[in-house]
Coordinates of C-alpha atoms in Angstrom, one line a residue:
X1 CA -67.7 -28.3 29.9
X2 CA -66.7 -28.3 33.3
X3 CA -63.7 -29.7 32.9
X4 CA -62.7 -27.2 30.0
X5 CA -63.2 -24.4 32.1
X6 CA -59.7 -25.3 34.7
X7 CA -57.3 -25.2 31.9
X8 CA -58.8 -22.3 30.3
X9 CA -58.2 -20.5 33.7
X10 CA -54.7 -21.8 33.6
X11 CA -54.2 -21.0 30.0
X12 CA -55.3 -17.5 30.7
X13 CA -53.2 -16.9 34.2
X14 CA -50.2 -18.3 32.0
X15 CA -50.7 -15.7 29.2
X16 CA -51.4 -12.7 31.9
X17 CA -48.3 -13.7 33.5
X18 CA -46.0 -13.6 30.4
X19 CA -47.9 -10.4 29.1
X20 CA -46.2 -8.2 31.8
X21 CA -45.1 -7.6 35.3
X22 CA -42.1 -9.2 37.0
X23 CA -41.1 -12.9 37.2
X24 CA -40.5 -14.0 40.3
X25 CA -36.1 -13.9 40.2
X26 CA -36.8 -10.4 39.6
X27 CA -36.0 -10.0 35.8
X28 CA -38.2 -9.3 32.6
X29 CA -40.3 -11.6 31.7
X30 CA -40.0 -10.3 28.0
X31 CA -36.8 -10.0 28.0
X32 CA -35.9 -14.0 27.2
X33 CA -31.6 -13.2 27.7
X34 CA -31.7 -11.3 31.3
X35 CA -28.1 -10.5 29.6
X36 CA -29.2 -8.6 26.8
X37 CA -32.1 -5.9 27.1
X38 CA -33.0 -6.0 23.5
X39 CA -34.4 -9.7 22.2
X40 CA -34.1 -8.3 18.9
X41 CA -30.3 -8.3 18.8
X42 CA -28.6 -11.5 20.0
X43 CA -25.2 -9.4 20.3
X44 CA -26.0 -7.4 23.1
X45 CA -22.2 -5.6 22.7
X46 CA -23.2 -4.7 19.2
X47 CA -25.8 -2.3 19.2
X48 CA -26.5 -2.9 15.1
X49 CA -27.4 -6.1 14.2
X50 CA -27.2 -5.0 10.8
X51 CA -23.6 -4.4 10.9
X52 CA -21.1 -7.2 12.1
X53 CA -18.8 -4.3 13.5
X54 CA -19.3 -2.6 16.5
X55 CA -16.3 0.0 16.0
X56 CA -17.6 0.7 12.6
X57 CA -21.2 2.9 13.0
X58 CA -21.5 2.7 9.3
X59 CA -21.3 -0.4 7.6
X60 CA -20.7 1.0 4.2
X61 CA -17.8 3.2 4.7
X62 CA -14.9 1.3 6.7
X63 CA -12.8 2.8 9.0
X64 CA -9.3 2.4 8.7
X65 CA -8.9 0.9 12.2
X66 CA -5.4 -0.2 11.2
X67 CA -3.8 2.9 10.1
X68 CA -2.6 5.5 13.1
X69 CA -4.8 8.6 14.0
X70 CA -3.1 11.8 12.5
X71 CA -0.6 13.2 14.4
X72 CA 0.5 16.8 13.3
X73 CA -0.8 15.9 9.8
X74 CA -2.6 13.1 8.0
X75 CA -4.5 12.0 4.6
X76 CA -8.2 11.5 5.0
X77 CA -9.0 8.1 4.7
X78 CA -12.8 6.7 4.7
X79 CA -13.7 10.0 5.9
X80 CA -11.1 9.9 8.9
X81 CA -7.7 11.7 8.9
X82 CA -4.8 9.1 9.4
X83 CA -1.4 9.2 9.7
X84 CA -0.1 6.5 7.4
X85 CA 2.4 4.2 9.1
X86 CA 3.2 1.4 6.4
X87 CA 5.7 -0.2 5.0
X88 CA 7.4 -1.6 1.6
X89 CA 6.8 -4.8 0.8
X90 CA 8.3 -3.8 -2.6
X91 CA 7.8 -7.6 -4.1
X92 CA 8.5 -11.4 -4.1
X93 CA 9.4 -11.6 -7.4
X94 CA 10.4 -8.2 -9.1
X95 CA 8.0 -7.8 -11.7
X96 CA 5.9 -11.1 -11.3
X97 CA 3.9 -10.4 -8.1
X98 CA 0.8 -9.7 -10.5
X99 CA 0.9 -11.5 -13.7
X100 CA 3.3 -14.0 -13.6
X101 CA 6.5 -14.9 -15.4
X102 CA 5.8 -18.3 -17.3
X103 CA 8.6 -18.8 -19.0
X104 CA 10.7 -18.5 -15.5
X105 CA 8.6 -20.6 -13.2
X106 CA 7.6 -17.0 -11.8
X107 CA 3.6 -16.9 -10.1
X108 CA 1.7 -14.4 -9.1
X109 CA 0.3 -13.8 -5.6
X110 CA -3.1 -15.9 -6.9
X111 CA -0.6 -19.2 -6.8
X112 CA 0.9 -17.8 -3.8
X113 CA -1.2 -16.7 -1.5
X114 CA -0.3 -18.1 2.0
X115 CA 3.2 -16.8 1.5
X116 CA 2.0 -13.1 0.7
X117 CA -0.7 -13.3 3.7
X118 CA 2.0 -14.8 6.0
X119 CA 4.2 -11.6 5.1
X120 CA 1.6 -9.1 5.6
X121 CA 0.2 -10.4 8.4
X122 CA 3.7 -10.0 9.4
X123 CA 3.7 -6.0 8.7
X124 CA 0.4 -6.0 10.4
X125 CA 1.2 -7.4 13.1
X126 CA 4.1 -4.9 13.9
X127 CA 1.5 -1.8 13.4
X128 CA 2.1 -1.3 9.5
X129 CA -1.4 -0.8 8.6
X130 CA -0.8 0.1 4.3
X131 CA 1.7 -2.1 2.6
X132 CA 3.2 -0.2 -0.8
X133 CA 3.2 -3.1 -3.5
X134 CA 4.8 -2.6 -6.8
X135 CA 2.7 -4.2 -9.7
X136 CA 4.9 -3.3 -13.2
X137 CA 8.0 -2.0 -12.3
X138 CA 8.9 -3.0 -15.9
X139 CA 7.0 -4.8 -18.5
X140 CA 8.8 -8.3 -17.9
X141 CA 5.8 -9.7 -16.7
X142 CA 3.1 -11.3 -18.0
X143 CA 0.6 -9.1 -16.7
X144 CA 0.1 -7.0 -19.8
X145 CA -0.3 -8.0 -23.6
X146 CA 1.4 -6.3 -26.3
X147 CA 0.6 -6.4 -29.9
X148 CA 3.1 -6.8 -32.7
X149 CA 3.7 -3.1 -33.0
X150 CA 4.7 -3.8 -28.4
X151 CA 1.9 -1.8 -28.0
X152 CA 0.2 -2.4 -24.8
X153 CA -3.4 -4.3 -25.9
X154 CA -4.8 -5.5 -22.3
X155 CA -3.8 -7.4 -19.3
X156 CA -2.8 -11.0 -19.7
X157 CA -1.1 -13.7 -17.2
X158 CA -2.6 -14.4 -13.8
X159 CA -2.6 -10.4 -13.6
X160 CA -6.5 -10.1 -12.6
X161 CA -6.2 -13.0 -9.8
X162 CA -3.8 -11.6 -8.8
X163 CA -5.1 -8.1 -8.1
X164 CA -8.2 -9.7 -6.8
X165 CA -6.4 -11.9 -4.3
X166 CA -3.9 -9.2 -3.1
X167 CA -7.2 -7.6 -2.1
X168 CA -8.9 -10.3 -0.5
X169 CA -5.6 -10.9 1.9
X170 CA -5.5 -7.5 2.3
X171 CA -8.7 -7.9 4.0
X172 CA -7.7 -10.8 5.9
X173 CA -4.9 -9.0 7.3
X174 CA -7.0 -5.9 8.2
X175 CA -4.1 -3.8 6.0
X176 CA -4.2 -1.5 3.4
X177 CA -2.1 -1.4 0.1
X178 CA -0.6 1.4 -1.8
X179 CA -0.3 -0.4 -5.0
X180 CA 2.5 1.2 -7.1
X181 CA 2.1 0.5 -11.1
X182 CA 5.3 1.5 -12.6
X183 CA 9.2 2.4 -11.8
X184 CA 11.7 4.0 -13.7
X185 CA 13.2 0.9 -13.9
X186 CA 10.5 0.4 -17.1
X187 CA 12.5 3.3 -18.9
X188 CA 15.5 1.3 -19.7
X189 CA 15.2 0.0 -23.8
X190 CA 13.9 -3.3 -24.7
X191 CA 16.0 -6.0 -24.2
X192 CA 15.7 -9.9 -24.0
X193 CA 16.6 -11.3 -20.5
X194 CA 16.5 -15.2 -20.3
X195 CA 14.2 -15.4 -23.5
X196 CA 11.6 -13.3 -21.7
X197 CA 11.5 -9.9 -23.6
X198 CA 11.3 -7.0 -21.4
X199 CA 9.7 -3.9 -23.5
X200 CA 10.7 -0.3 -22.5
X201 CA 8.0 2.2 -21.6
X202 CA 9.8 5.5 -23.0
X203 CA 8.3 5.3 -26.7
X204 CA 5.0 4.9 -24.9
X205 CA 5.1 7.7 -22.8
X206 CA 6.5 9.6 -25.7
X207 CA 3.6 8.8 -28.2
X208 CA -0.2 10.1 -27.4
X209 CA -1.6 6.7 -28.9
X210 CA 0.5 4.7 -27.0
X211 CA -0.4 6.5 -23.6
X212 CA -4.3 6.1 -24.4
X213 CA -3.3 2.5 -25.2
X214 CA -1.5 1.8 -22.4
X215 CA -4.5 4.0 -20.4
X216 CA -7.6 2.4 -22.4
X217 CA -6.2 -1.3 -22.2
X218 CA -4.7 -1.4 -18.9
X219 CA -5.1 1.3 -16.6
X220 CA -8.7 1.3 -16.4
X221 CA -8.9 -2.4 -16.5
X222 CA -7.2 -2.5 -13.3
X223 CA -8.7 0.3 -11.9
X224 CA -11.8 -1.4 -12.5
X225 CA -11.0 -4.7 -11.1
X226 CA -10.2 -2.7 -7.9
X227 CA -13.9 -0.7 -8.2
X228 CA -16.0 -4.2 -8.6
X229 CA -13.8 -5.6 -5.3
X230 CA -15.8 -6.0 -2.2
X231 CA -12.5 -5.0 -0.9
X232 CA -12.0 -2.1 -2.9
X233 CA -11.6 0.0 0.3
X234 CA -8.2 -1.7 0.6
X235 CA -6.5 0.5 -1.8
X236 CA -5.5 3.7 0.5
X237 CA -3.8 4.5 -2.4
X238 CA -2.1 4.6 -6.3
X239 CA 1.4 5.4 -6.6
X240 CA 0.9 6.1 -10.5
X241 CA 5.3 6.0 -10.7
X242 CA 8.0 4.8 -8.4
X243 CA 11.0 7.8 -8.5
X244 CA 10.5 8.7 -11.9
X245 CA 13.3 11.3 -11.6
X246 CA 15.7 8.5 -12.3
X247 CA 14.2 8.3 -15.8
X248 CA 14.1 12.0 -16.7
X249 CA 16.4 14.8 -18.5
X250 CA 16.8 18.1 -19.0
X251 CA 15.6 21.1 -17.2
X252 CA 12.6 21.2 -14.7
X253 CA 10.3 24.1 -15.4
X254 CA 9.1 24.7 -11.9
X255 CA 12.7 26.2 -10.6
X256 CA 14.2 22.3 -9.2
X257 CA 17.6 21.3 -9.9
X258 CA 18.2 19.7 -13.7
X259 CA 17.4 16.2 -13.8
X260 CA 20.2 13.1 -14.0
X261 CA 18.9 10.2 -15.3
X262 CA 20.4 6.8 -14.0
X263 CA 22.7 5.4 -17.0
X264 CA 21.3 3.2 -19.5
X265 CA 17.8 4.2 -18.9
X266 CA 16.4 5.6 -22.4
X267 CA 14.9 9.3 -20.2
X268 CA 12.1 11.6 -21.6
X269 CA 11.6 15.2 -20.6
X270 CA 9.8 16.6 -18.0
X271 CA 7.1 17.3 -20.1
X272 CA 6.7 13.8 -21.5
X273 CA 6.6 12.7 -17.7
X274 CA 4.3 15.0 -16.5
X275 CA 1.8 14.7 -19.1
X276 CA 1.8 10.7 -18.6
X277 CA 1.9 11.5 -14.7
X278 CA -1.2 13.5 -15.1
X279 CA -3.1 11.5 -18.1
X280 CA -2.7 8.4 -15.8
X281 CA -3.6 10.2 -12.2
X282 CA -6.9 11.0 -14.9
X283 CA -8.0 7.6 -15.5
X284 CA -7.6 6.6 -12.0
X285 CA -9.6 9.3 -10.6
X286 CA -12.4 8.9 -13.0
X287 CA -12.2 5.1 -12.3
X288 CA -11.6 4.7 -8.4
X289 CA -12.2 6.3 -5.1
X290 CA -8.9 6.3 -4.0
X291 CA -6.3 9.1 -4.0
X292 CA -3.7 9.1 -5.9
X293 CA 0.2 10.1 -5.4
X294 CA 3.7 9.8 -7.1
X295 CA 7.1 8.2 -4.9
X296 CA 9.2 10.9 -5.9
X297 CA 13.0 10.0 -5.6
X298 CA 13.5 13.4 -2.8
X299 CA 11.9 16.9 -2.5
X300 CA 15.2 18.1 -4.5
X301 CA 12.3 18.1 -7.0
X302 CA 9.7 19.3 -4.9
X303 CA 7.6 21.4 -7.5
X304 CA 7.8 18.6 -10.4
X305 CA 4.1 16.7 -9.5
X306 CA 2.4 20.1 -8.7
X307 CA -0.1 20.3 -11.4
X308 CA -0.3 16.6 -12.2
X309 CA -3.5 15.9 -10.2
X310 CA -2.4 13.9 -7.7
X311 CA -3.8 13.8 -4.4
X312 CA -0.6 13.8 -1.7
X313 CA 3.0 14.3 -1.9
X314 CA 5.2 11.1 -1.5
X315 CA 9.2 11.8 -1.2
X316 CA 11.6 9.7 -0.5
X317 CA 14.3 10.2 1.9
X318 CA 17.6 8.5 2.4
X319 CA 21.1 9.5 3.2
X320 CA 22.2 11.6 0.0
X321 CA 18.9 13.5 0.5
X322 CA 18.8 13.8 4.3
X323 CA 22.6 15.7 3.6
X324 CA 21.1 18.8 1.6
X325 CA 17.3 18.3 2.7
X326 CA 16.9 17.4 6.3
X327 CA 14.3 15.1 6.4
X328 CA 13.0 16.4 10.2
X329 CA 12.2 20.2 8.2
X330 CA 8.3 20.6 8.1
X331 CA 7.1 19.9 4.3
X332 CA 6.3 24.0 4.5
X333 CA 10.4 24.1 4.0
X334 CA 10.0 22.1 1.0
X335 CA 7.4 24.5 -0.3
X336 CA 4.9 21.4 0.2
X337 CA 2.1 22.6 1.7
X338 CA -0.9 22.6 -0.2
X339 CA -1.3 18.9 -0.1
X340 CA -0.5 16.3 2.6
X341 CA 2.9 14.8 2.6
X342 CA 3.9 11.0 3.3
X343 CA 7.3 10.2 3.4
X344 CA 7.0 6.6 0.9
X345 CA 10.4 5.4 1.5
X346 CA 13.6 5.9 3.5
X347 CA 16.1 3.0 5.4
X348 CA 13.7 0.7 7.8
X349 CA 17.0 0.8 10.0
X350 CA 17.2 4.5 10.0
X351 CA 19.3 7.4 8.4
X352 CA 23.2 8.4 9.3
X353 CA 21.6 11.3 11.3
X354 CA 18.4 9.3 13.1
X355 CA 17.0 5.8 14.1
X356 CA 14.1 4.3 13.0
X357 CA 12.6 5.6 16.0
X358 CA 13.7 8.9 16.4
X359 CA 12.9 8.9 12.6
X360 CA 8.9 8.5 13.0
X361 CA 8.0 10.1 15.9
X362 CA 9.6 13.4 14.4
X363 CA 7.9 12.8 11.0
X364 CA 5.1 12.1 13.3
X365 CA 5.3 15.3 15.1
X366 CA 6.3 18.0 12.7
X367 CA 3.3 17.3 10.1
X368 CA 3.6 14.8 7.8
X369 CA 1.2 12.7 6.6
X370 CA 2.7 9.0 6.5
X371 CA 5.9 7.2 7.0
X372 CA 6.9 3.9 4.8
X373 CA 10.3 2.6 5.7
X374 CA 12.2 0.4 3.1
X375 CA 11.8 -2.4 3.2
X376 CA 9.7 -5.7 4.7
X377 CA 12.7 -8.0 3.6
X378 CA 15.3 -5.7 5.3
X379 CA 13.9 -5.5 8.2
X380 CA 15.7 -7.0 11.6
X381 CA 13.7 -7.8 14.9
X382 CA 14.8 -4.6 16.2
X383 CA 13.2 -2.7 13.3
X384 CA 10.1 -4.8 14.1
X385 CA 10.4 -3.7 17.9
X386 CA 10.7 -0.5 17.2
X387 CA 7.6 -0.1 14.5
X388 CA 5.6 -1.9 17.3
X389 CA 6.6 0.7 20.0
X390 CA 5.6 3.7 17.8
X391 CA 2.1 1.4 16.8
X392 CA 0.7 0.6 20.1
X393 CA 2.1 4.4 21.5
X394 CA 0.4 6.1 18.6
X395 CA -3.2 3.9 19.2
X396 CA -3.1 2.5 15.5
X397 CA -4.9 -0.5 16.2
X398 CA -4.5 -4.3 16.2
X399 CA -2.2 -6.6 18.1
X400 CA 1.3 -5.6 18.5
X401 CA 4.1 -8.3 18.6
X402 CA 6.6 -6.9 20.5
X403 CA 9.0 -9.6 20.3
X404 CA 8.7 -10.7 16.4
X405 CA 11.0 -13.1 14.0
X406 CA 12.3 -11.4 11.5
X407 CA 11.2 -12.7 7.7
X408 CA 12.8 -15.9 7.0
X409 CA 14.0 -15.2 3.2
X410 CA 17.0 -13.8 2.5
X411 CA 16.7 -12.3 -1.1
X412 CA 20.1 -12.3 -2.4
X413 CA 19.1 -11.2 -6.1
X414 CA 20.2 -8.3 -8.4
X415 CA 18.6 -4.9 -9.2
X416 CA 18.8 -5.6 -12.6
X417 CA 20.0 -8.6 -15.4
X418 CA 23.0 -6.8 -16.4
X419 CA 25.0 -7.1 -13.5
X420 CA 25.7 -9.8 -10.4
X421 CA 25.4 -9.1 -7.1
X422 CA 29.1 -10.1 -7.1
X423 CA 30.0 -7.4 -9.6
X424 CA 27.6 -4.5 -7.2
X425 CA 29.1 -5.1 -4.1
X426 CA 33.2 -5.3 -5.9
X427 CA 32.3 -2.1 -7.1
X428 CA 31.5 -0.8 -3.6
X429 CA 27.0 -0.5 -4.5
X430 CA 26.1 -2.3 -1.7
X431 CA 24.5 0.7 0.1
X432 CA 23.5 3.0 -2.7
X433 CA 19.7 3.5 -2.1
X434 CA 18.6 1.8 -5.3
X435 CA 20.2 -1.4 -4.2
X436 CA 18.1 -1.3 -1.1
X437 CA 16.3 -4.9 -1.4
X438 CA 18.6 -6.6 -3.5
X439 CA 22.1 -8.9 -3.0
X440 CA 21.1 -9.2 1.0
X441 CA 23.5 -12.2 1.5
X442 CA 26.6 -10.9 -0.8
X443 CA 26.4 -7.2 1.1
X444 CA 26.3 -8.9 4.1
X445 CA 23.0 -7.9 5.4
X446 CA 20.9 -11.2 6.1
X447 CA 20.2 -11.4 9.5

């Protein structure tokens, strides 16, 4: 017993000493990291162990780090009002980004992933923080399936991968996208181009079955794809319709100009538009969190998408427009002011009348919402330097490269199958704004 009793004392003075008091370098003796007063959190910069970002209080609701805070106006994003500096990625392949084109060796951003995260991280990089992507500028994809009356029945092709993926990298990138579902360019008729039929939207838009059709069987679909996505906060946005002026005729009922609709298109009416405008906006809203907007070809129509639903204004400005409509005029001018207004496309090299530069700050500084230059494949290092400069002045987050490469492919490819890029730039099209994007090397503008 005698011997027991020496290394119970010990045992005890151990346990007294690590019970309390100071150790003898001066430091807690419950506290095992001198470095980090709580032993409960092995991060001691993160306050939360519960939520792997420090600069995000509240793990369920994101902040859009990457997007710019709101200068004289903004959208509310994750609860935050940003100013949203992006850009246009447009597409890789016209049409196939999401879905696929089979029967032209055509895949979708599933099968080509490092590419797409490569080019965004690009964007990203140079302070775009939403990318607008066009999903079905026209139905030549594979994405959706029509039935034997070419009504649309449900998605086909690589079309959910795709839209899954384009998340996930979206993510990776710490970007956010602005995915854009159609264009007037879907308004021409149906044609065959290279034994891949391309089906015109008009009759749909025209016909109440075909919209719930096209609604029911694809719409929500994708909408829904987008609402099961752990990176579902990645869609800042849905551009329900890329300039759907072009596609339109007739009077406007709101007071705008007449509408002059791009030749060979098969156009519907303003009230054919704006009832599939609105039934779409709809099913997106019921389906998604995300606000929803229309890339109007210029505020020469600025009262068309008024009682559509949508969530912000989205005009596009280039030089024909800035002529009559001033693109440094508050949206107030433009009798936009109920709603925020982003500015979803004009030159990524600047108008006639303004850089690049000078370009965002103003739109920065006179109250609209966003700025999206046009596009990621047009863009030269200096256009990169100068989207940087306004990024890192602006605090929008990320790494800034301010000495960038510009994107490696030159896209030298046609607006359309009916004519070359030989024929556009002979007939003097090079810079008309809806061959922005296409026949780089025969206009002369590769870098």
């Amino acid at each position: 017993m005698s011997a027991v009793k020496p290394i119970a004392a010990l045992l005890l003075s151990l346990l007294l000493g690590c019970s309390g008091g100071a150790s003898a370098s001066g430091t807690d003796a419950n506290d095992i990291d001198p470095n980090n007063p709580d032993p409960t959190n092995p991060d001691p910069n993160n306050p939360d162990p519960n939520n792997p970002d420090p600069n995000n209080p509240d793990p369920n609701n994101p902040m859009p780090n990457a997007l710019c805070p709101a200068g004289a106006g903004g959208i509310t994003v994750a609860g935050d009002k940003r100013f949203l500096f992006g850009m246009n990625y447009a597409w890789v392949d016209f049409g196939a980004d999401f879905g696929g084109i089979a029967s032209w060796g055509q895949s979708g951003v599933s099968s080509r992933a490092g590419e797409h995260a490569k080019n965004l991280e690009t964007m990203r990089a140079n302070g775009a923080g939403a990318v607008r992507w066009w999903m079905m500028p026209d139905f030549r994809g594979d994405g959706v399936v029509f039935d034997g009356s070419d009504k649309p029945s449900g998605l086909g092709g690589t079309m959910t991968k795709d839209l899954e993926e384009a998340l996930r990298i979206a993510d990776e990138a710490d970007t956010y996208l602005m995915l854009c579902l159609f264009s007037f360019d879907a308004f021409f008729p149906t044609r065959d181009v290279g034994g891949q039929k391309i089906r015109g939207i008009s009759p749909i838009v025209r016909d109440a079955s075909s919209r719930a059709m096209l609604i029911d069987n694809v719409i929500r679909p994708l909408a829904k794809v987008v609402k099961s996505s752990a990176y579902a906060h990645r869609v800042v946005a849905w551009d329900v319709i890329n300039e759907p002026e072009w596609a339109m005729m007739g009077s406007n009922p709101y007071g705008d100009p007449n509408y002059d609709p791009m030749s060979g298109i098969d156009p519907v009416t303003h009230e054919q538009m704006e009832t599939f405008v609105y039934e779409v906006t709809k099913a997106l809203h019921e389906e998604t969190d995300s606000p929803v907007t229309v890339g109007s070809a210029a505020v020469k129509w600025a009262n068309a998408w008024k009682n559509v639903g949508i969530d912000f204004y989205q005009p596009h400005v280039y030089d024909w427009i800035d002529q009559y409509w001033p693109y440094d005029n508050p949206p107030s001018v433009y009798g936009l002011d109920d709603k925020p207004v982003v500015i979803g496309e004009f030159p990524v090299e600047g108008l006639s009348s303004a850089s690049l530069g000078t370009m965002l700050e103003t739109l920065y500084q006179v109250g609209y919402a966003g700025a999206m230059p046009w596009d990621f494949h047009l863009a030269g290092s200096h256009d990169w330097t100068t989207m940087s400069a306004f990024a890192a002045k602006h605090e929008c987050g990320g790494v800034m490269n301010t000495n960038p490469d510009p994107p490696e492919e030159c896209v030298d490819v046609p607006p359309d199958n009916m004519y070359t890029c030989e024929q556009q730039a002979g007939w003097g099209k090079c810079n008309e704004p809806w061959m922005q994007g296409f026949c780089l090397e025969t206009c002369g503008k590769c870098m």
